[in-house]
Coordinates of N, CA, C and O in Angstrom, one line a residue:
M29 N 0.8 -1.2 0.0 CA 0.0 0.0 0.0 C 0.9 1.2 0.0 O 1.8 1.4 0.8
S30 N 0.7 2.1 -1.0 CA 1.5 3.3 -1.0 C 1.0 4.4 -0.2 O -0.2 4.5 0.2
R31 N 1.8 5.3 0.2 CA 1.5 6.5 1.0 C 0.6 7.4 0.2 O 0.8 7.6 -1.0
P32 N -0.3 8.2 1.0 CA -1.0 9.3 0.3 C 0.1 10.3 -0.2 O 1.1 10.5 0.5
L33 N -0.2 11.0 -1.2 CA 0.7 12.0 -1.8 C 1.2 12.9 -0.7 O 2.4 13.2 -0.7
K34 N 0.3 13.4 0.1 CA 0.7 14.4 1.1 C 1.7 13.9 2.1 O 2.4 14.7 2.8
D35 N 1.8 12.6 2.2 CA 2.7 12.0 3.2 C 4.1 11.6 2.6 O 4.9 11.2 3.4
R36 N 4.2 11.7 1.3 CA 5.5 11.4 0.7 C 6.6 12.3 1.2 O 6.3 13.5 1.4
P37 N 7.8 11.8 1.4 CA 8.9 12.7 1.9 C 9.2 13.9 1.0 O 9.5 15.0 1.5
D38 N 9.1 13.7 -0.3 CA 9.4 14.8 -1.2 C 8.3 15.9 -1.1 O 8.6 17.1 -1.1
V39 N 7.1 15.5 -1.0 CA 6.0 16.5 -0.9 C 6.1 17.2 0.5 O 6.0 18.4 0.6
R40 N 6.4 16.5 1.5 CA 6.6 17.1 2.9 C 7.8 18.0 2.9 O 7.7 19.1 3.5
F41 N 8.9 17.6 2.2 CA 10.1 18.4 2.1 C 9.7 19.8 1.5 O 10.1 20.8 2.0
F42 N 9.1 19.8 0.3 CA 8.8 21.0 -0.4 C 7.8 21.9 0.4 O 7.8 23.1 0.3
T43 N 6.9 21.2 1.1 CA 5.9 22.0 2.0 C 6.7 22.7 3.0 O 6.5 23.9 3.3
E44 N 7.7 22.0 3.6 CA 8.5 22.6 4.7 C 9.3 23.8 4.1 O 9.4 24.8 4.7
V45 N 9.9 23.6 2.9 CA 10.7 24.6 2.3 C 9.9 25.9 2.0 O 10.3 27.0 2.3
A46 N 8.7 25.7 1.6 CA 7.8 26.8 1.3 C 7.4 27.5 2.6 O 7.4 28.8 2.6
L47 N 7.1 26.8 3.6 CA 6.8 27.4 4.9 C 8.1 28.2 5.5 O 7.9 29.3 6.0
I48 N 9.2 27.6 5.4 CA 10.5 28.2 5.8 C 10.7 29.5 5.0 O 11.1 30.5 5.6
D49 N 10.5 29.4 3.7 CA 10.7 30.6 2.9 C 9.7 31.7 3.4 O 10.2 32.9 3.6
Q50 N 8.5 31.4 3.6 CA 7.5 32.4 4.0 C 7.9 33.0 5.4 O 7.9 34.2 5.6
L51 N 8.2 32.2 6.3 CA 8.6 32.6 7.7 C 9.9 33.4 7.7 O 10.0 34.4 8.4
S52 N 10.8 33.0 6.9 CA 12.1 33.7 6.9 C 12.0 35.0 6.2 O 12.6 36.0 6.6
R53 N 11.2 35.1 5.1 CA 11.0 36.4 4.5 C 10.4 37.4 5.4 O 10.7 38.6 5.5
Q54 N 9.4 36.9 6.2 CA 8.7 37.8 7.1 C 9.7 38.3 8.2 O 9.7 39.5 8.5
R55 N 10.6 37.4 8.7 CA 11.6 37.8 9.6 C 12.6 38.8 9.1 O 12.9 39.8 9.7
V56 N 13.0 38.5 7.8 CA 13.9 39.5 7.2 C 13.3 40.8 7.0 O 13.9 41.8 7.3
E57 N 12.0 40.9 6.5 CA 11.4 42.1 6.2 C 11.2 42.9 7.5 O 11.2 44.2 7.5
R58 N 10.9 42.3 8.6 CA 10.7 43.0 9.9 C 12.0 43.6 10.3 O 12.0 44.7 11.0
A59 N 13.1 43.0 10.0 CA 14.4 43.5 10.4 C 15.0 44.6 9.5 O 15.9 45.4 10.0
L60 N 14.6 44.6 8.3 CA 15.2 45.5 7.3 C 14.8 47.0 7.6 O 13.7 47.2 8.1
P61 N 15.7 47.9 7.2 CA 15.3 49.3 7.4 C 14.1 49.7 6.6 O 13.8 49.0 5.6
D62 N 13.4 50.7 7.0 CA 12.2 51.1 6.3 C 12.4 51.4 4.9 O 13.5 51.9 4.5
G63 N 11.5 51.0 4.1 CA 11.5 51.3 2.6 C 12.2 50.1 1.8 O 12.2 50.2 0.6
L64 N 12.6 49.1 2.5 CA 13.2 47.9 1.8 C 12.4 46.7 2.1 O 12.0 46.4 3.2
S65 N 12.2 46.0 1.0 CA 11.5 44.7 1.1 C 12.5 43.6 1.0 O 13.7 43.8 0.6
A66 N 12.1 42.4 1.2 CA 13.0 41.2 1.0 C 13.5 41.2 -0.5 O 14.7 40.9 -0.7
A67 N 12.6 41.5 -1.4 CA 13.0 41.5 -2.8 C 14.1 42.6 -3.1 O 15.1 42.4 -3.8
S68 N 13.9 43.8 -2.5 CA 14.9 44.9 -2.7 C 16.2 44.5 -2.1 O 17.3 44.7 -2.7
F69 N 16.2 43.9 -0.9 CA 17.4 43.5 -0.2 C 18.1 42.4 -1.1 O 19.4 42.4 -1.2
S70 N 17.4 41.5 -1.7 CA 18.0 40.4 -2.5 C 18.7 41.0 -3.7 O 19.8 40.5 -4.0
V71 N 18.2 42.1 -4.3 CA 18.9 42.7 -5.4 C 20.2 43.4 -4.9 O 21.2 43.2 -5.5
L72 N 20.1 44.1 -3.8 CA 21.3 44.7 -3.2 C 22.3 43.7 -2.9 O 23.5 43.8 -3.1
N73 N 21.9 42.6 -2.3 CA 22.8 41.5 -1.9 C 23.4 40.9 -3.1 O 24.6 40.6 -3.1
R74 N 22.7 40.7 -4.2 CA 23.3 40.1 -5.4 C 24.4 41.0 -5.9 O 25.5 40.6 -6.3
F75 N 24.2 42.3 -6.0 CA 25.2 43.3 -6.5 C 26.4 43.3 -5.5 O 27.5 43.4 -6.0
A76 N 26.1 43.3 -4.2 CA 27.2 43.3 -3.2 C 28.1 42.1 -3.4 O 29.3 42.2 -3.2
R77 N 27.5 40.9 -3.7 CA 28.2 39.7 -3.8 C 29.0 39.6 -5.1 O 30.1 39.2 -5.2
L78 N 28.3 40.0 -6.2 CA 28.9 39.8 -7.6 C 29.5 41.0 -8.2 O 30.3 40.9 -9.1
G79 N 29.1 42.2 -7.7 CA 29.6 43.4 -8.3 C 29.1 43.6 -9.8 O 28.2 42.9 -10.2
G80 N 29.7 44.5 -10.5 CA 29.4 44.6 -11.9 C 28.1 45.2 -12.2 O 27.5 45.9 -11.3
T81 N 27.6 45.0 -13.4 CA 26.3 45.5 -13.9 C 25.5 44.4 -14.4 O 26.1 43.4 -14.9
Q82 N 24.2 44.5 -14.4 CA 23.3 43.6 -15.0 C 22.2 44.3 -15.6 O 21.8 45.4 -15.2
S83 N 21.5 43.7 -16.6 CA 20.3 44.2 -17.2 C 19.1 43.9 -16.3 O 19.2 42.9 -15.6
P84 N 18.0 44.6 -16.4 CA 16.8 44.2 -15.7 C 16.4 42.8 -16.1 O 15.9 42.0 -15.3
A85 N 16.5 42.5 -17.4 CA 16.1 41.1 -17.8 C 17.0 40.0 -17.2 O 16.5 39.0 -16.8
E86 N 18.3 40.3 -17.1 CA 19.2 39.3 -16.4 C 18.8 39.1 -15.0 O 18.8 38.0 -14.4
L87 N 18.5 40.3 -14.3 CA 18.1 40.2 -12.9 C 16.7 39.4 -12.7 O 16.6 38.6 -11.8
A88 N 15.8 39.7 -13.6 CA 14.5 39.0 -13.6 C 14.7 37.5 -13.7 O 14.1 36.7 -13.0
A89 N 15.6 37.1 -14.7 CA 15.8 35.7 -14.9 C 16.5 35.1 -13.6 O 16.2 34.0 -13.2
A90 N 17.4 35.8 -13.1 CA 18.2 35.3 -11.9 C 17.2 35.1 -10.7 O 17.4 34.1 -10.0
F91 N 16.2 36.0 -10.5 CA 15.3 35.9 -9.4 C 14.0 35.1 -9.7 O 13.2 35.0 -8.9
Q92 N 13.9 34.7 -11.0 CA 12.7 34.0 -11.4 C 11.4 34.8 -11.2 O 10.5 34.3 -10.6
V93 N 11.5 36.1 -11.6 CA 10.3 37.0 -11.5 C 10.1 37.6 -12.9 O 11.0 37.5 -13.8
T94 N 8.9 38.2 -13.1 CA 8.7 38.8 -14.4 C 9.5 40.1 -14.5 O 10.0 40.6 -13.5
K95 N 9.7 40.5 -15.8 CA 10.4 41.7 -16.0 C 9.7 42.9 -15.4 O 10.4 43.8 -14.8
G96 N 8.4 42.9 -15.4 CA 7.6 43.9 -14.7 C 7.9 44.0 -13.2 O 8.0 45.1 -12.7
A97 N 7.9 42.8 -12.6 CA 8.2 42.8 -11.1 C 9.6 43.3 -10.8 O 9.8 44.1 -9.9
M98 N 10.5 43.0 -11.7 CA 11.9 43.4 -11.4 C 12.0 44.9 -11.7 O 12.6 45.7 -11.0
T99 N 11.3 45.4 -12.8 CA 11.3 46.8 -13.1 C 10.8 47.6 -11.9 O 11.3 48.7 -11.5
N100 N 9.7 47.1 -11.3 CA 9.1 47.8 -10.1 C 10.1 47.8 -9.0 O 10.3 48.9 -8.3
T101 N 10.8 46.7 -8.7 CA 11.8 46.7 -7.6 C 12.9 47.7 -7.9 O 13.3 48.4 -7.0
L102 N 13.4 47.7 -9.1 CA 14.5 48.5 -9.5 C 14.1 50.0 -9.4 O 14.9 50.9 -9.0
Q103 N 12.8 50.3 -9.8 CA 12.4 51.7 -9.7 C 12.4 52.2 -8.2 O 12.8 53.3 -8.0
R104 N 11.9 51.3 -7.3 CA 12.0 51.7 -5.9 C 13.4 51.9 -5.4 O 13.7 52.8 -4.7
L105 N 14.3 51.0 -5.8 CA 15.7 51.1 -5.4 C 16.3 52.4 -6.0 O 17.1 53.1 -5.3
E106 N 16.0 52.7 -7.2 CA 16.6 53.8 -7.9 C 16.0 55.1 -7.3 O 16.8 56.1 -7.1
E107 N 14.8 55.2 -6.9 CA 14.2 56.3 -6.2 C 14.9 56.6 -4.9 O 15.0 57.8 -4.5
Q108 N 15.4 55.6 -4.3 CA 16.1 55.7 -3.0 C 17.6 56.0 -3.2 O 18.4 56.1 -2.3
G109 N 18.1 56.0 -4.5 CA 19.5 56.2 -4.8 C 20.4 55.0 -4.5 O 21.6 55.2 -4.4
L110 N 19.8 53.8 -4.5 CA 20.6 52.6 -4.1 C 21.1 51.9 -5.3 O 22.1 51.2 -5.2
V111 N 20.5 52.1 -6.5 CA 21.0 51.6 -7.7 C 20.9 52.7 -8.8 O 20.1 53.6 -8.6
K112 N 21.6 52.5 -9.8 CA 21.6 53.4 -11.0 C 21.2 52.6 -12.2 O 21.7 51.5 -12.4
V113 N 20.1 53.1 -12.9 CA 19.7 52.4 -14.1 C 20.0 53.3 -15.3 O 19.5 54.5 -15.3
E114 N 20.8 52.9 -16.2 CA 21.2 53.7 -17.3 C 21.1 53.0 -18.6 O 21.0 51.7 -18.6
A115 N 21.1 53.7 -19.7 CA 21.1 53.1 -21.0 C 22.4 52.3 -21.2 O 23.5 52.8 -20.7
D116 N 22.3 51.2 -21.8 CA 23.5 50.4 -22.1 C 24.3 51.1 -23.2 O 23.8 51.4 -24.3
P117 N 25.6 51.4 -22.9 CA 26.4 52.1 -23.9 C 26.5 51.3 -25.2 O 26.7 51.9 -26.3
A118 N 26.5 50.0 -25.2 CA 26.6 49.2 -26.4 C 25.3 49.1 -27.2 O 25.3 48.9 -28.4
D119 N 24.2 49.3 -26.5 CA 22.9 49.2 -27.1 C 21.9 50.1 -26.3 O 21.4 49.7 -25.3
G120 N 21.7 51.3 -26.8 CA 20.9 52.3 -26.1 C 19.4 51.9 -25.8 O 18.8 52.5 -25.0
R121 N 19.0 50.9 -26.5 CA 17.6 50.4 -26.2 C 17.5 49.6 -24.9 O 16.4 49.4 -24.4
R122 N 18.6 49.1 -24.5 CA 18.7 48.3 -23.3 C 19.2 49.1 -22.1 O 19.8 50.1 -22.2
K123 N 18.9 48.6 -20.9 CA 19.3 49.3 -19.6 C 20.4 48.4 -18.9 O 20.4 47.2 -19.1
R124 N 21.2 49.1 -18.1 CA 22.2 48.4 -17.3 C 22.0 49.0 -15.9 O 21.7 50.1 -15.7
V125 N 22.1 48.1 -14.9 CA 21.8 48.4 -13.5 C 23.2 48.2 -12.7 O 23.8 47.2 -12.9
T126 N 23.5 49.2 -11.9 CA 24.7 49.1 -11.0 C 24.3 49.5 -9.6 O 23.3 50.3 -9.4
L127 N 25.0 49.0 -8.7 CA 24.8 49.4 -7.3 C 25.6 50.7 -7.1 O 26.7 50.9 -7.5
T128 N 24.9 51.7 -6.4 CA 25.6 52.9 -6.0 C 26.3 52.8 -4.7 O 26.2 51.8 -4.0
E129 N 27.1 53.8 -4.4 CA 27.8 53.8 -3.1 C 26.8 53.8 -2.0 O 26.9 53.1 -1.0
A130 N 25.7 54.6 -2.1 CA 24.6 54.6 -1.1 C 24.0 53.2 -1.0 O 23.6 52.7 0.1
G131 N 23.9 52.5 -2.1 CA 23.3 51.1 -2.1 C 24.3 50.2 -1.4 O 23.8 49.3 -0.6
A132 N 25.6 50.3 -1.6 CA 26.5 49.5 -0.8 C 26.4 49.8 0.7 O 26.5 48.8 1.5
R133 N 26.3 51.0 1.0 CA 26.2 51.4 2.5 C 24.9 50.8 3.0 O 24.9 50.3 4.1
R134 N 23.8 50.9 2.3 CA 22.5 50.4 2.7 C 22.6 48.9 2.9 O 22.0 48.3 3.8
H135 N 23.3 48.2 2.0 CA 23.4 46.8 2.1 C 24.1 46.4 3.4 O 23.7 45.5 4.1
T136 N 25.2 47.2 3.7 CA 25.9 46.9 5.0 C 25.0 47.2 6.2 O 25.0 46.4 7.2
E137 N 24.1 48.2 6.1 CA 23.2 48.5 7.2 C 22.2 47.3 7.3 O 21.8 46.9 8.4
C138 N 21.8 46.8 6.2 CA 20.8 45.6 6.2 C 21.5 44.4 6.9 O 20.8 43.7 7.7
L139 N 22.7 44.2 6.5 CA 23.4 43.0 7.2 C 23.5 43.2 8.7 O 23.3 42.2 9.4
S140 N 23.8 44.4 9.1 CA 23.8 44.7 10.6 C 22.4 44.5 11.2 O 22.3 43.9 12.3
A141 N 21.4 44.9 10.5 CA 20.0 44.8 11.0 C 19.6 43.3 11.1 O 18.8 42.9 11.9
L142 N 20.1 42.5 10.1 CA 19.7 41.1 10.1 C 20.5 40.2 11.0 O 20.1 39.1 11.3
K143 N 21.6 40.7 11.5 CA 22.5 39.9 12.4 C 21.8 39.4 13.6 O 21.8 38.2 13.9
P144 N 21.0 40.2 14.4 CA 20.4 39.7 15.6 C 19.4 38.6 15.3 O 19.4 37.5 15.9
P145 N 18.4 38.7 14.3 CA 17.5 37.6 14.1 C 18.3 36.3 13.5 O 17.9 35.2 13.9
L146 N 19.3 36.5 12.7 CA 20.1 35.4 12.3 C 20.8 34.7 13.4 O 20.9 33.5 13.5
D147 N 21.4 35.5 14.3 CA 22.0 34.9 15.5 C 21.1 34.1 16.3 O 21.5 33.1 16.9
R148 N 19.8 34.6 16.4 CA 18.8 33.8 17.2 C 18.6 32.4 16.6 O 18.5 31.4 17.3
V149 N 18.4 32.4 15.3 CA 18.2 31.2 14.5 C 19.4 30.3 14.7 O 19.3 29.1 15.0
R150 N 20.6 30.9 14.5 CA 21.8 30.1 14.6 C 22.0 29.5 15.9 O 22.5 28.4 16.1
G151 N 21.7 30.3 17.0 CA 21.8 29.8 18.3 C 20.8 28.7 18.7 O 21.0 28.0 19.7
A152 N 19.8 28.5 17.9 CA 18.7 27.5 18.3 C 19.1 26.1 17.7 O 18.5 25.2 18.2
F153 N 20.1 26.0 16.9 CA 20.5 24.8 16.3 C 22.0 24.6 16.3 O 22.7 25.6 16.0
P154 N 22.5 23.4 16.4 CA 24.0 23.3 16.3 C 24.5 23.6 14.9 O 23.8 23.3 13.9
E155 N 25.6 24.1 14.8 CA 26.2 24.5 13.5 C 26.3 23.2 12.6 O 26.1 23.3 11.4
A156 N 26.5 22.1 13.2 CA 26.7 20.8 12.5 C 25.4 20.5 11.7 O 25.4 19.9 10.6
E157 N 24.2 20.9 12.2 CA 23.0 20.7 11.5 C 22.9 21.5 10.3 O 22.4 21.1 9.2
F158 N 23.3 22.8 10.4 CA 23.3 23.6 9.2 C 24.3 23.0 8.2 O 24.0 23.0 7.0
E159 N 25.5 22.7 8.6 CA 26.5 22.1 7.7 C 26.0 20.8 7.0 O 26.2 20.6 5.8
A160 N 25.3 20.0 7.8 CA 24.8 18.7 7.2 C 23.7 18.9 6.2 O 23.6 18.1 5.2
A161 N 23.0 20.0 6.3 CA 21.9 20.2 5.4 C 22.4 20.8 4.1 O 21.7 20.7 3.0
L162 N 23.5 21.5 4.1 CA 23.9 22.3 2.9 C 24.2 21.4 1.7 O 23.8 21.8 0.6
P163 N 24.9 20.3 1.7 CA 25.1 19.6 0.5 C 23.9 19.2 -0.2 O 23.8 19.3 -1.5
F164 N 22.9 18.7 0.5 CA 21.6 18.3 -0.2 C 20.9 19.5 -0.8 O 20.5 19.5 -1.9
L165 N 20.9 20.6 0.0 CA 20.2 21.8 -0.5 C 20.9 22.4 -1.7 O 20.2 22.8 -2.7
E166 N 22.2 22.4 -1.7 CA 23.0 23.0 -2.8 C 22.8 22.1 -4.1 O 22.6 22.6 -5.2
A167 N 22.8 20.8 -3.9 CA 22.6 19.9 -5.0 C 21.2 20.0 -5.6 O 21.0 20.0 -6.8
L168 N 20.2 20.1 -4.7 CA 18.8 20.3 -5.1 C 18.6 21.6 -5.9 O 18.0 21.7 -6.9
R169 N 19.2 22.7 -5.3 CA 19.1 24.0 -6.0 C 19.7 23.9 -7.4 O 19.2 24.4 -8.4
A170 N 20.9 23.3 -7.5 CA 21.6 23.2 -8.8 C 20.8 22.3 -9.8 O 20.6 22.7 -11.0
W171 N 20.2 21.2 -9.3 CA 19.3 20.4 -10.2 C 18.1 21.2 -10.7 O 17.8 21.2 -11.8
L172 N 17.4 21.9 -9.7 CA 16.3 22.7 -10.1 C 16.6 23.8 -11.1 O 15.9 24.0 -12.0
D173 N 17.8 24.4 -10.9 CA 18.2 25.5 -11.8 C 18.5 24.9 -13.2 O 18.1 25.5 -14.2
A174 N 19.1 23.8 -13.2 CA 19.5 23.2 -14.5 C 18.3 22.6 -15.2 O 18.3 22.4 -16.4
N175 N 17.2 22.3 -14.5 CA 16.0 21.7 -15.1 C 14.8 22.6 -15.0 O 13.7 22.2 -14.8
R176 N 15.0 23.9 -15.3 CA 13.9 24.9 -15.3 C 12.9 24.6 -16.4 O 13.2 24.1 -17.4

């Protein structure tokens, strides 16, 4: 006799991941400075990690959101002076996005604001449990990314 679909480990796993995503986004947004959403912070974080410039379309693809949703996020960030959106010098019909110095400072402020809630989570579980979960999560992310 097979298990009901809702009881299968893969279904339960993705249910847990979805709930963790929802709860962690809420925790992140409560800690972020006013005017920033989790989506905005994610864009700042990407630029802080990778540097360089990207097009709105590249960012939308990276975050798996529509171009319209990314344009909205970028407009809010640009209004706050955290990113600069300019015409692509190689093709004036396209745009390029870069992180501003103010954006880099805001990213650092966000990391400081996120440290206390992250420390509480980290203190609730042994570091070995985080380490043990990473190989599977990284492999799953890579598989999902490759099989879009």
